[in-house]
Short mmCIF file of C-alpha atoms in Angstrom, two decimals:
data_model
loop_
_atom_site.label_atom_id
_atom_site.label_comp_id
_atom_site.label_asym_id
_atom_site.label_seq_id
_atom_site.Cartn_x
_atom_site.Cartn_y
_atom_site.Cartn_z
CA MET A 6 15.42 2.34 -2.21
CA THR A 7 11.97 0.50 -4.03
CA ILE A 8 9.52 2.47 -6.31
CA LEU A 9 6.18 0.50 -4.79
CA VAL A 10 3.19 2.21 -7.64
CA VAL A 11 0.14 1.12 -5.56
CA LYS A 12 -4.04 2.22 -7.02
CA VAL A 13 -5.59 2.48 -4.34
CA THR A 14 -9.87 2.45 -3.94
CA ALA A 15 -11.30 4.54 -1.31
CA GLN A 16 -14.08 4.67 1.26
CA ALA A 17 -14.02 0.36 0.72
CA SER A 18 -15.77 -1.47 3.08
CA HIS A 19 -11.92 -2.46 4.49
CA HIS A 20 -8.88 -1.36 4.61
CA SER A 21 -7.35 -4.66 2.28
CA PHE A 22 -5.09 -5.50 -0.42
CA VAL A 23 -6.71 -6.77 -3.21
CA SER A 24 -3.26 -7.99 -5.76
CA TRP A 25 0.32 -7.81 -6.73
CA ASP A 26 0.94 -8.67 -9.72
CA GLN A 27 5.35 -7.87 -9.38
CA LYS A 28 3.86 -4.22 -10.66
CA MET A 29 1.06 -2.55 -9.17
CA LEU A 30 -0.69 -3.63 -5.78
CA ARG A 31 -3.94 -2.71 -5.36
CA VAL A 32 -6.06 -1.53 -2.33
CA ARG A 33 -9.08 -1.47 -0.73
CA LEU A 34 -9.05 1.64 2.05
CA LYS A 35 -12.14 2.26 4.35
CA ALA A 36 -11.28 6.29 4.44
CA ALA A 37 -12.46 9.22 2.03
CA PRO A 38 -10.51 11.14 -0.55
CA GLU A 39 -10.68 13.96 0.57
CA LYS A 40 -8.35 15.79 2.58
CA GLY A 41 -5.29 13.03 1.98
CA GLN A 42 -7.04 11.41 4.29
CA ALA A 43 -7.10 8.30 1.89
CA ASN A 44 -3.48 8.77 0.42
CA ALA A 45 -2.62 9.56 4.80
CA ALA A 46 -4.42 6.21 5.77
CA LEU A 47 -2.55 3.47 2.88
CA LEU A 48 0.90 4.79 4.38
CA ILE A 49 -0.22 3.42 7.59
CA TYR A 50 -1.82 0.88 6.67
CA LEU A 51 0.90 -0.02 3.74
CA SER A 52 3.29 0.12 6.76
CA ARG A 53 1.85 -1.94 9.45
CA MET A 54 1.21 -4.66 7.34
CA LEU A 55 4.78 -4.65 5.79
CA GLY A 56 6.73 -3.67 9.34
CA ILE A 57 8.48 -0.84 7.07
CA PRO A 58 8.61 1.80 9.48
CA ARG A 59 5.87 5.33 8.73
CA GLN A 60 8.31 8.08 8.16
CA ALA A 61 10.56 4.76 5.43
CA ILE A 62 7.79 5.40 2.99
CA GLU A 63 7.26 8.50 1.49
CA MET A 64 4.71 9.62 -1.45
CA THR A 65 6.67 10.80 -4.64
CA ARG A 66 3.20 11.18 -7.35
CA GLY A 67 -0.48 10.28 -7.53
CA HIS A 68 -1.41 12.95 -4.53
CA THR A 69 -4.44 13.12 -5.59
CA SER A 70 -4.93 10.49 -8.36
CA ARG A 71 -5.63 6.73 -7.41
CA VAL A 72 -2.46 5.42 -8.98
CA LYS A 73 0.20 5.92 -6.13
CA TYR A 74 4.15 6.00 -6.85
CA LEU A 75 6.04 5.10 -3.69
CA LYS A 76 8.87 5.10 -2.65
CA ILE A 77 10.17 3.08 0.17
CA ASP A 78 13.36 3.57 2.12
CA GLY A 79 16.09 -0.04 2.56
CA VAL A 80 14.35 -2.61 1.48
CA SER A 81 14.66 -4.08 -1.41
CA ARG A 82 12.61 -5.57 -3.78
CA GLU A 83 12.74 -8.45 -3.45
CA ALA A 84 11.51 -8.44 0.28
CA LEU A 85 8.79 -5.89 -0.44
CA SER A 86 7.59 -8.20 -3.00
CA GLU A 87 7.65 -11.08 -0.65
CA ARG A 88 5.82 -9.24 2.19
CA ILE A 89 3.50 -8.06 0.27
CA GLU A 90 2.80 -11.76 -1.01
CA LYS A 91 2.76 -13.52 2.62
CA SER A 92 0.82 -9.96 4.04
CA LEU A 93 -1.62 -11.21 0.45
CA SER A 94 -1.91 -15.14 2.17
CA LEU A 95 -2.41 -13.78 5.80
CA GLU A 96 -5.94 -11.96 4.34
CA SER A 97 -6.89 -14.56 2.81
CA HIS A 98 -6.26 -17.19 4.76
CA GLN A 99 -8.21 -14.86 7.83
CA LYS A 100 -12.10 -14.20 4.92
#
């Protein structure tokens, strides 16, 4: 089990990873922060971008905050960091 801290900016023009400093991932999401829309979008986006099953990602804190704490099962901290860095690299090359 790994805990990932994510700072979310909702209602952005597109979904994207912004930065990663080994402590916090910053993410932009198109979804609005209403009725759990941004939370649901975050879990789906992380699952897709990091290649982690959606069922393995659980939000433990921050349901109504911009800073979210996610519990991720089945992935070590090191492997998660590598996946995040790879996704950031891929996104920066697509811009």
